Tab-separated table of C-alpha atoms in Angstrom:
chain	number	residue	atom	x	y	z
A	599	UNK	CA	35.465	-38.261	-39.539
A	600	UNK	CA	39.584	-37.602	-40.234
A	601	UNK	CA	39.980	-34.418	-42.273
A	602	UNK	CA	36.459	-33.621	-41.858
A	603	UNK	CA	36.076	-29.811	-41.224
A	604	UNK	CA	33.166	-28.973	-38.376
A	605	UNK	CA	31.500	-26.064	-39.613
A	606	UNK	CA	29.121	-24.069	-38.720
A	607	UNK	CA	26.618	-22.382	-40.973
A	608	UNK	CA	26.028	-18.518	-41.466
A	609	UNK	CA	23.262	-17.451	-43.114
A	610	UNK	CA	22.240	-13.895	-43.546
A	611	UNK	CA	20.044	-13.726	-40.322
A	612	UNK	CA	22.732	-14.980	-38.138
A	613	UNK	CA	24.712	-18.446	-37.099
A	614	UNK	CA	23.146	-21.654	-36.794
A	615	UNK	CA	24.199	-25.508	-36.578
A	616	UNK	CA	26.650	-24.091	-32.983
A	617	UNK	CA	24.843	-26.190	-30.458
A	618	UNK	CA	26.537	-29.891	-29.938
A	619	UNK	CA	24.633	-31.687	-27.138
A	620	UNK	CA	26.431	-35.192	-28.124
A	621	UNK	CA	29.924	-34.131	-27.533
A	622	UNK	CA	31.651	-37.242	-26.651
A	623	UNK	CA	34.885	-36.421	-23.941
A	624	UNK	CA	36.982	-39.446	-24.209
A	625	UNK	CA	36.413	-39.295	-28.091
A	626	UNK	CA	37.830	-35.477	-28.163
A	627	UNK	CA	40.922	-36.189	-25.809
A	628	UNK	CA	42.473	-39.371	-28.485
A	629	UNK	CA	41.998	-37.177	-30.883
A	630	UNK	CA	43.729	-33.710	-29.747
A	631	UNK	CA	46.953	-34.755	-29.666
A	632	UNK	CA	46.838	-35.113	-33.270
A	633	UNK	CA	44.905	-32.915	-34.817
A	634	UNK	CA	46.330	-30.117	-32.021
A	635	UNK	CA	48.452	-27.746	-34.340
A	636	UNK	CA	49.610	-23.811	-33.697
A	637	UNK	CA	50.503	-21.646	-36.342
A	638	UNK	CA	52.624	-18.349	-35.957
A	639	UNK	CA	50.868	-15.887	-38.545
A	640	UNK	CA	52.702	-12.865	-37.114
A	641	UNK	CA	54.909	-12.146	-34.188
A	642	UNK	CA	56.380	-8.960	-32.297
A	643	UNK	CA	57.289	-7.624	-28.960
A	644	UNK	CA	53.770	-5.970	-28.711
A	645	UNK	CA	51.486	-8.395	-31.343
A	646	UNK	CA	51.172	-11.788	-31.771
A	647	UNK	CA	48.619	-13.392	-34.109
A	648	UNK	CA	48.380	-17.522	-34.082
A	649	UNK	CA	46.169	-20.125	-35.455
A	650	UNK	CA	45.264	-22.715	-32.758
A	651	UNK	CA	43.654	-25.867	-34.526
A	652	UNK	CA	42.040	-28.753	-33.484
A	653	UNK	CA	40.789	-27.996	-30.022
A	654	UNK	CA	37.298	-27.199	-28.641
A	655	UNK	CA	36.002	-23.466	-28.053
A	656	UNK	CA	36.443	-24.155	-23.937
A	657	UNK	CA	40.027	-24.732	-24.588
A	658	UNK	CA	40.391	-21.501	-26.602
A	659	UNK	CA	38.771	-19.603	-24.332
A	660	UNK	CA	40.172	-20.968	-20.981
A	661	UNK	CA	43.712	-19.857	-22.599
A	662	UNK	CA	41.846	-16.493	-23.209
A	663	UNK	CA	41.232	-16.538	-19.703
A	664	UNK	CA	44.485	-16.847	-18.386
A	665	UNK	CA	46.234	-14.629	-20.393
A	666	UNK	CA	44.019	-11.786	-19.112
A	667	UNK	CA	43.987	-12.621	-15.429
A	668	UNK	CA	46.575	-15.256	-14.744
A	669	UNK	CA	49.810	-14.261	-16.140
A	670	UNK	CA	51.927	-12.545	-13.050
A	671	UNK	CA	53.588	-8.853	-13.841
A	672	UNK	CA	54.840	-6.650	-11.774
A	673	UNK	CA	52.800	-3.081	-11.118
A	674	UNK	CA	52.967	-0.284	-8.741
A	675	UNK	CA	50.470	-1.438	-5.651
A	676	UNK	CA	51.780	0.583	-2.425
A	677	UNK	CA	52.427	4.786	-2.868
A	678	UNK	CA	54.016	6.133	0.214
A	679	UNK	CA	52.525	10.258	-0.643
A	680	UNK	CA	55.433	12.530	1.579
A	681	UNK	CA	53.835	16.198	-0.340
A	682	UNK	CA	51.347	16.394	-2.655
A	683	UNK	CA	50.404	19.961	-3.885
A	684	UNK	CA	48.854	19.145	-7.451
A	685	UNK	CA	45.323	19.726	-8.179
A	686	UNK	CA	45.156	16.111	-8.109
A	687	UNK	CA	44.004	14.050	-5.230
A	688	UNK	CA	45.950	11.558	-3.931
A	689	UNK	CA	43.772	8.676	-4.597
A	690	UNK	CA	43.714	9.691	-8.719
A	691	UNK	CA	47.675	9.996	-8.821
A	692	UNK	CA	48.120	6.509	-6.869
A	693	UNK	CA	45.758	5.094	-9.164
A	694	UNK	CA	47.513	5.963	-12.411
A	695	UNK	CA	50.866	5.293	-11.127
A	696	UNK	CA	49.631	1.857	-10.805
A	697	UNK	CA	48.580	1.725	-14.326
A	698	UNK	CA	51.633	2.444	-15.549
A	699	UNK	CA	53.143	-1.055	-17.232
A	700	UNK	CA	56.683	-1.725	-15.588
A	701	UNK	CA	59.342	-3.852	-17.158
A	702	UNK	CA	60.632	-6.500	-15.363
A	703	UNK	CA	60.669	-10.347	-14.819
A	704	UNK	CA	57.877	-11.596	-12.651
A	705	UNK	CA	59.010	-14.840	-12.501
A	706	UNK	CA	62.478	-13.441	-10.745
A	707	UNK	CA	60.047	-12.196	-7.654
A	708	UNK	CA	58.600	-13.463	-5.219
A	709	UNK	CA	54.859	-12.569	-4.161
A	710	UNK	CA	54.671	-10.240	-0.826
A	711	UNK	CA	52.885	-11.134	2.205
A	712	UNK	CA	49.735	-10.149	2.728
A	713	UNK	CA	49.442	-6.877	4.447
A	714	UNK	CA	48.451	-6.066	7.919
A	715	UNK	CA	45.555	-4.100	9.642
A	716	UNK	CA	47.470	-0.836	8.551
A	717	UNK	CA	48.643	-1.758	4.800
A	718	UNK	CA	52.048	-2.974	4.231
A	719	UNK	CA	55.054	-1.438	6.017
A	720	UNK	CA	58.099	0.103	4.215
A	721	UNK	CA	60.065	-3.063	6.028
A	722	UNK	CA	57.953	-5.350	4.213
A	723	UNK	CA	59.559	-4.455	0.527
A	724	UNK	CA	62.639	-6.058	-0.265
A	725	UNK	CA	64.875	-6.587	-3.398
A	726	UNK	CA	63.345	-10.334	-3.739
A	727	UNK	CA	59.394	-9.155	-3.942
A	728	UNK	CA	59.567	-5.550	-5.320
A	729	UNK	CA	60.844	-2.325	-7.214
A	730	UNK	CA	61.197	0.514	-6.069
A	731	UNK	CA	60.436	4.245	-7.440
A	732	UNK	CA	60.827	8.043	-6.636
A	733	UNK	CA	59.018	10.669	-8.153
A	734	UNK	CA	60.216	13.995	-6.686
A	735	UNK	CA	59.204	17.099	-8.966
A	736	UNK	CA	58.748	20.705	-8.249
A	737	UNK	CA	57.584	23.723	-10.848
A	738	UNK	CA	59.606	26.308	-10.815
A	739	UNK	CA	58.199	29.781	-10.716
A	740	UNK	CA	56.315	31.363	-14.006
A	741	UNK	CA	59.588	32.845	-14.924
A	742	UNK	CA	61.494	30.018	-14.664
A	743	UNK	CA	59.517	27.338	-16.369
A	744	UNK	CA	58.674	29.752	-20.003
A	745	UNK	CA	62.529	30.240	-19.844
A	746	UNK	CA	63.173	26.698	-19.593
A	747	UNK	CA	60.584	25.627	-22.374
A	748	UNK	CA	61.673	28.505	-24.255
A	749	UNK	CA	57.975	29.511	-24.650
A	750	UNK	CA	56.479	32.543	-22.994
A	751	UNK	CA	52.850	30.579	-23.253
A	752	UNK	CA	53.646	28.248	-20.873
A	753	UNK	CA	51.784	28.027	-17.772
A	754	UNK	CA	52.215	24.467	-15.885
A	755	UNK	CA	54.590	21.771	-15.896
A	756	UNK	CA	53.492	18.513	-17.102
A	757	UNK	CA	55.210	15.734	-15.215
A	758	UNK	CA	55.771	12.241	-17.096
A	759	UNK	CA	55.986	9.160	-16.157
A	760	UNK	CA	60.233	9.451	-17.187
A	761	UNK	CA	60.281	11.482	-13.521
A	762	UNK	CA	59.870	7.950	-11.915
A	763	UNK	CA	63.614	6.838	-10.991
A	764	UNK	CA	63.903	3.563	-9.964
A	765	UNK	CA	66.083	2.773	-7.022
A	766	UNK	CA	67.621	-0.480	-7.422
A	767	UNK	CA	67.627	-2.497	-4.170
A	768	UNK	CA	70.248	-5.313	-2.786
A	769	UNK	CA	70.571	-7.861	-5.671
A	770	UNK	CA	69.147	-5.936	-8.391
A	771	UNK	CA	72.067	-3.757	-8.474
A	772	UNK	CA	74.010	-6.286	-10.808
A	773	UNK	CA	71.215	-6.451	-13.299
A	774	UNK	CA	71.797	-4.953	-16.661
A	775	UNK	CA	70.684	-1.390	-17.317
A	776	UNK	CA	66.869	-1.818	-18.998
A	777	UNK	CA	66.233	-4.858	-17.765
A	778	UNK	CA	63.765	-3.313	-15.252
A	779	UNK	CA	62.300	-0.104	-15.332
A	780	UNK	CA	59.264	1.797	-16.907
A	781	UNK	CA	57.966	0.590	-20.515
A	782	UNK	CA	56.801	3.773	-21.519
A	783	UNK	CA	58.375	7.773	-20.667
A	784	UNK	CA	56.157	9.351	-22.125
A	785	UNK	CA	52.694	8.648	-19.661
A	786	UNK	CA	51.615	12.261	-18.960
A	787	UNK	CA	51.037	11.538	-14.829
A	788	UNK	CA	49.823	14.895	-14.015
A	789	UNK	CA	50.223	18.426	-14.460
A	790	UNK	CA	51.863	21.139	-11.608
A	791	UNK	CA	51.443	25.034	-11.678
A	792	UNK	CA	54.014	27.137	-10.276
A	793	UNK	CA	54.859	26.411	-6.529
A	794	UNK	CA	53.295	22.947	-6.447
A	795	UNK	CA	55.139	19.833	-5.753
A	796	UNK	CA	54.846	16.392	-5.814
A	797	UNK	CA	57.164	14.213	-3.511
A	798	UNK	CA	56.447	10.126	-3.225
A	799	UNK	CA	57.628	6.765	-3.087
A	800	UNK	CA	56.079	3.689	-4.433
A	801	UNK	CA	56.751	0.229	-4.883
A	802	UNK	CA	55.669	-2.428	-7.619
A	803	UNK	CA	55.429	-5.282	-5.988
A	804	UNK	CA	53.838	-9.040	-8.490
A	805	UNK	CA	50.456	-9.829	-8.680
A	806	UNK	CA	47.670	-11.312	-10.974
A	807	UNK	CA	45.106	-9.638	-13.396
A	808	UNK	CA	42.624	-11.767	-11.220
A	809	UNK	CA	43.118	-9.108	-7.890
A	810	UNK	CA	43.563	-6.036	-10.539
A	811	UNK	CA	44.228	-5.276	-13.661
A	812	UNK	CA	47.015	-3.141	-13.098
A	813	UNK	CA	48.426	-6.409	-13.505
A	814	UNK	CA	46.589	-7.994	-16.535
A	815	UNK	CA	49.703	-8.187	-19.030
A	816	UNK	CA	47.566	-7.612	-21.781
A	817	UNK	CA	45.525	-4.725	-23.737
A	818	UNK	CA	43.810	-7.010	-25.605
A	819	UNK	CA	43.042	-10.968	-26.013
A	820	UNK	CA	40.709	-12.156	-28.112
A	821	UNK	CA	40.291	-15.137	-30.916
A	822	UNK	CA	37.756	-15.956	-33.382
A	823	UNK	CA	36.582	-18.953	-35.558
A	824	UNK	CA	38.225	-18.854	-39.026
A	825	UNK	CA	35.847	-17.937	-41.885
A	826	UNK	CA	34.635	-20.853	-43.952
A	827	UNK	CA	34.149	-19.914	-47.357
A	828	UNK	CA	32.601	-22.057	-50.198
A	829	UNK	CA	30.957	-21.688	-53.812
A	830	UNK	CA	28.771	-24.886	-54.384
A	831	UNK	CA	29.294	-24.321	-58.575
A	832	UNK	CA	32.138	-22.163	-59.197
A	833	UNK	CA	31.423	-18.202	-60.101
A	834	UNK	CA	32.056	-17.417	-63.383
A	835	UNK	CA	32.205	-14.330	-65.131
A	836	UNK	CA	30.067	-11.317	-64.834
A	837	UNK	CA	29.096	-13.028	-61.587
A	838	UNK	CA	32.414	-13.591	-60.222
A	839	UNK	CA	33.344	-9.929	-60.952
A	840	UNK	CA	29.949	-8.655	-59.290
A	841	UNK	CA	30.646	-10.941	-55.853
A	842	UNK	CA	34.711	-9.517	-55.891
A	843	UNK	CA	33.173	-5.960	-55.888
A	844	UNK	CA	30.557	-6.732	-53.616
A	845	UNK	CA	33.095	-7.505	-50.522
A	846	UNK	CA	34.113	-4.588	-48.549
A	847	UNK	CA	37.238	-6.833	-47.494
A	848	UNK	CA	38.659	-7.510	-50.651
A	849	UNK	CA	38.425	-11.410	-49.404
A	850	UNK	CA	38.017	-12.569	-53.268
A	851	UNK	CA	40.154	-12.693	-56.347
A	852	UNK	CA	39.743	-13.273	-59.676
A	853	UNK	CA	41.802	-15.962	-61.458
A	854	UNK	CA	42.179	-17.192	-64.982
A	855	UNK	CA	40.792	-20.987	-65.638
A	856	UNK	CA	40.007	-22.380	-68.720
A	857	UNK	CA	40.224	-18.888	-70.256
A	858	UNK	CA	37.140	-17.916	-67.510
A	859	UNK	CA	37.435	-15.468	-65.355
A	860	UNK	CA	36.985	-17.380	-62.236
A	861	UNK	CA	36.284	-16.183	-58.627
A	862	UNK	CA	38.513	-17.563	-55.648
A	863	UNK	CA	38.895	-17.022	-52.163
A	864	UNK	CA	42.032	-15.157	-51.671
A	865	UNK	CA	42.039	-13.819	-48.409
A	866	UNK	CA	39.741	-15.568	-46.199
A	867	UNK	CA	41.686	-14.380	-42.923
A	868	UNK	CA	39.961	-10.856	-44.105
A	869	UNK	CA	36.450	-11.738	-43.490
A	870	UNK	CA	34.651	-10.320	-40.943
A	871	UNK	CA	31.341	-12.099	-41.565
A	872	UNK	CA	30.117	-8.642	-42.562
A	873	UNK	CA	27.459	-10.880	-44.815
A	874	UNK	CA	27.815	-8.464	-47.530
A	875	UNK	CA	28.494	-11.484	-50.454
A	876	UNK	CA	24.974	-13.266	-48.934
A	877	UNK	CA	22.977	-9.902	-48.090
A	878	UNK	CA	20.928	-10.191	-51.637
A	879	UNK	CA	18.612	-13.481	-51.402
A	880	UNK	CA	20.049	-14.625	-55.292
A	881	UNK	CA	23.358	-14.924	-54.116
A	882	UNK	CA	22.957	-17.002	-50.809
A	883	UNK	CA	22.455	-20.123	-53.260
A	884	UNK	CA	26.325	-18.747	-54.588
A	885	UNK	CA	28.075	-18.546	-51.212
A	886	UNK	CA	28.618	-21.363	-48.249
A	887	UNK	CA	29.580	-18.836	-45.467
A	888	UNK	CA	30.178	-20.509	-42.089
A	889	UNK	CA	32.869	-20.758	-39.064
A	890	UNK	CA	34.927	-23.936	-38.533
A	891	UNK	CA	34.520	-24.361	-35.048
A	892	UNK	CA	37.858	-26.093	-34.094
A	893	UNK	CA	40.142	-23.228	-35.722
A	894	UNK	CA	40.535	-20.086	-34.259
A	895	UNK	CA	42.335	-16.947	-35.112
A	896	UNK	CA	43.964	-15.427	-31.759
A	897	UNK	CA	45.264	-11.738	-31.572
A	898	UNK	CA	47.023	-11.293	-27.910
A	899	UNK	CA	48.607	-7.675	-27.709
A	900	UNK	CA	51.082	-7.107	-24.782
A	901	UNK	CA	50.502	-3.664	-22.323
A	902	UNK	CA	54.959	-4.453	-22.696
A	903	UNK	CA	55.154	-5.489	-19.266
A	904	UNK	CA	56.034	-9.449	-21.471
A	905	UNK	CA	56.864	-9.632	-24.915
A	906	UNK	CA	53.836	-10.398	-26.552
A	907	UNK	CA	55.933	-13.987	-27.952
A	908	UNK	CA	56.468	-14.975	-24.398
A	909	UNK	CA	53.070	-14.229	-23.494
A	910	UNK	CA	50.990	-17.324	-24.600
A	911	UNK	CA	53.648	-19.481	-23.451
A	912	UNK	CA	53.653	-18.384	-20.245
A	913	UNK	CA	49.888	-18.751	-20.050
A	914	UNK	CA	50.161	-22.604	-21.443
A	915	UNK	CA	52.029	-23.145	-18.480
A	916	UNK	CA	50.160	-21.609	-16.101
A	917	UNK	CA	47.155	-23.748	-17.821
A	918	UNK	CA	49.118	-26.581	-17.185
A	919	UNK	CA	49.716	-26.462	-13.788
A	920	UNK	CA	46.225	-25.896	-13.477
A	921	UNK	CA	45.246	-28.736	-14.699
A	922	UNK	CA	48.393	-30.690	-12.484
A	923	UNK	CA	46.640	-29.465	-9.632
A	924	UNK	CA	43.013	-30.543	-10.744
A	925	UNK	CA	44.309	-34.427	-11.609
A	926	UNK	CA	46.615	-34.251	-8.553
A	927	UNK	CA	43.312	-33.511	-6.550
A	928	UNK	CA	40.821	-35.777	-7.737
A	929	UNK	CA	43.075	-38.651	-7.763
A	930	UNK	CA	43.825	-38.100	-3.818
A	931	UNK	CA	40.062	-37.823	-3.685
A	932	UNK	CA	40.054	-41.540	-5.876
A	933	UNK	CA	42.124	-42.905	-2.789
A	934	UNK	CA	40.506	-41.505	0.212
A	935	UNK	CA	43.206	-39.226	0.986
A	936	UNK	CA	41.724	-37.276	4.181
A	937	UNK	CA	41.467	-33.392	3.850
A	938	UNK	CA	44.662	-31.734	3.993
A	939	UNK	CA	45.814	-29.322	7.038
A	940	UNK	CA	44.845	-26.305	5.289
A	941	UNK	CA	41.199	-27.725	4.972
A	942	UNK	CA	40.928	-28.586	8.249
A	943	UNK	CA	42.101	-25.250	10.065
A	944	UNK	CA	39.149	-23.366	7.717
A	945	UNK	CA	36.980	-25.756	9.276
A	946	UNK	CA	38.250	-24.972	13.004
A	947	UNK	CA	37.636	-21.702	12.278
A	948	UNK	CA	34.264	-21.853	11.062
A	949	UNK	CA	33.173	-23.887	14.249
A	950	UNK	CA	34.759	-20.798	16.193
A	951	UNK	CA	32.671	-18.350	14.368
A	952	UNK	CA	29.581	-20.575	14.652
A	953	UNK	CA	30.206	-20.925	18.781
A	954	UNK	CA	30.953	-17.100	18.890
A	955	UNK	CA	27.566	-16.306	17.115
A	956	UNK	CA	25.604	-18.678	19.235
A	957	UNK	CA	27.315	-17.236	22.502
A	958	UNK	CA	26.365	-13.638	21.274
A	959	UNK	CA	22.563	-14.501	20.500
A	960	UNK	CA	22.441	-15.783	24.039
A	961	UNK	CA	23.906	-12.434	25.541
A	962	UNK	CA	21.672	-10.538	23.604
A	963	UNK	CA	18.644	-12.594	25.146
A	964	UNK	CA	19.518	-11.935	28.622
């Protein structure tokens, strides 16, 4: 029905009234793009918190989805190691370099070919499909480094990720300065005792959360169903001042009606279905506590590589295009549209393999 809320029911031993076997499609798509509605409850370059109403829990989570492995950033993939003297191995300091979140415009790169038998190739890295980065750092001797740090208990250098100097290349000299670069100077990288030496090259080249997620733009992206709160007779008095005390999340008030003190949800974005207000059997007669299942509460936290505002819009339209490429698919399947080139040279090849096999079997016969 319009206006109708679909809830779902908690009780004190967990959620029931979820499961929907009936769920008519076509009925669900009329409806979504009216009761479809977003609302902004907080924004910032690293947080954004939004209400997304109206749509079913596949929805919410396919946009979960895609903001955790879809979304294209750029991050270090390729180290070119000239000297490394640390107690670190190679492998560890490649692997946090990659880690570290970098700055820059994915969508003004393009993706890099794939690499060959022997990785990628210094030639292969150009201004239009990467970034480039330096790290050369050497401790000085014992002496040296407590004089410079003005502390006599010094014993190592700790090198941060503010020793990576980008070296702009061809077209991204005319960018602004801090348009690219590192998010963060402050990543501790490693540490170097006197005499050691680190001396490298890397490149940050775009790529997917999917392949790694060095390149997941997010820390964290997660929604949940927006607390349904209800009193079937209204609470009253000593009762409404026992349930306000009883909530660890300070989701009720107390209000004057009437001249009664009368208890109110005031905060209902606070619950965290803790169950506290229906843990004692006499009050679960009080308290409706349930989920509506077509609201949902999303918190999407950028790593900084994307504003955290640009974030979910970025993901809509990489949802979109999904879905372009679904309808653009099954209506070429609709007409009999044969299989396209790219189909039919993985099928070549797979005859080749099968006629290779067979021809090895017989070898191995004779």
């Amino acid at each position: 029905m319009p206006g109708k809320k679909p809830i779902a029911a908690v009780e004190f031993s967990g959620i029931r009234d979820v499961v929907e076997t009936s769920h008519a499609v076509e009925h669900y798509l009329d409806g979504l793009d009216e009761n479809l509605k977003i609302n902004i409850l907080s924004q910032s370059d690293e947080q954004v918190v939004f209400e997304l109403v109206g749509v079913d829990a596949s929805i919410a989570n396919a946009l979960r989805r895609v903001l955790i492995a879809e979304v294209p950033t750029m991050a270090i993939s390729t180290v070119f190691m000239n000297n490394n003297t640390s107690v670190m191995q190679d492998e560890v300091l490649c692997h946090r370099l990659g880690l570290i979140p970098i700055k820059a415009d994915a969508n003004d790169f393009d993706y890099i070919c794939p690499p060959g038998e022997n990785g990628h190739n210094r030639s292969d890295f150009t201004d239009k499909n990467s970034l480039k980065f330096n790290l050369r750092v050497t401790c000085p001797s014992l002496s040296e480094l407590q004089k410079a740090a003005n502390n006599r208990n010094v014993e190592y250098l700790t090198v941060y990720s503010q020793s990576l100097e980008l070296e702009k290349l061809g077209r991204q000299l005319d960018l602004p300065e801090g348009q690219i670069g590192l998010v963060h100077d402050d990543i501790i990288l490693t540490k170097l005792a006197p005499g050691q030496a680190i001396d490298l090259e890397c490149y940050a080249t775009k790529g997917v959360g999917e392949d790694h997620a060095k390149w997941s733009p997010v820390c964290t992206a997660v929604y949940r169903m927006r607390p349904s709160i209800r009193f079937p007779k209204p609470l009253v008095g000593e009762d409404a001042e026992r349930m306000k005390q009883i909530c660890p999340m300070g989701v009720f008030d107390i209000e004057d009606i009437g001249g009664e003190k009368t208890l109110h949800v005031a905060h209902d974005l606070n619950c965290t279905m803790c169950r506290e207000c229906i843990r004692l059997p006499e009050n679960r007669e009080k308290v409706q506590l349930g989920v509506i299942r077509n609201d949902f509460i999303f918190s999407v936290e950028s790593t900084g590589c994307v504003s955290a505002k640009s974030l979910v819009p970025r993901a809509l339209e990489v949802l979109k295009q999904k879905c372009e490429t679904i309808i653009k698919e099954l209506e070429e399947l609709e007409n009999g549209v044969p299989m396209e080139e790219e189909d039919e040279e993985e099928k070549k090849i797979m005859v080749e393999e099968e006629e290779e096999e067979e021809e090895g079997m017989k070898m191995e016969k004779e």
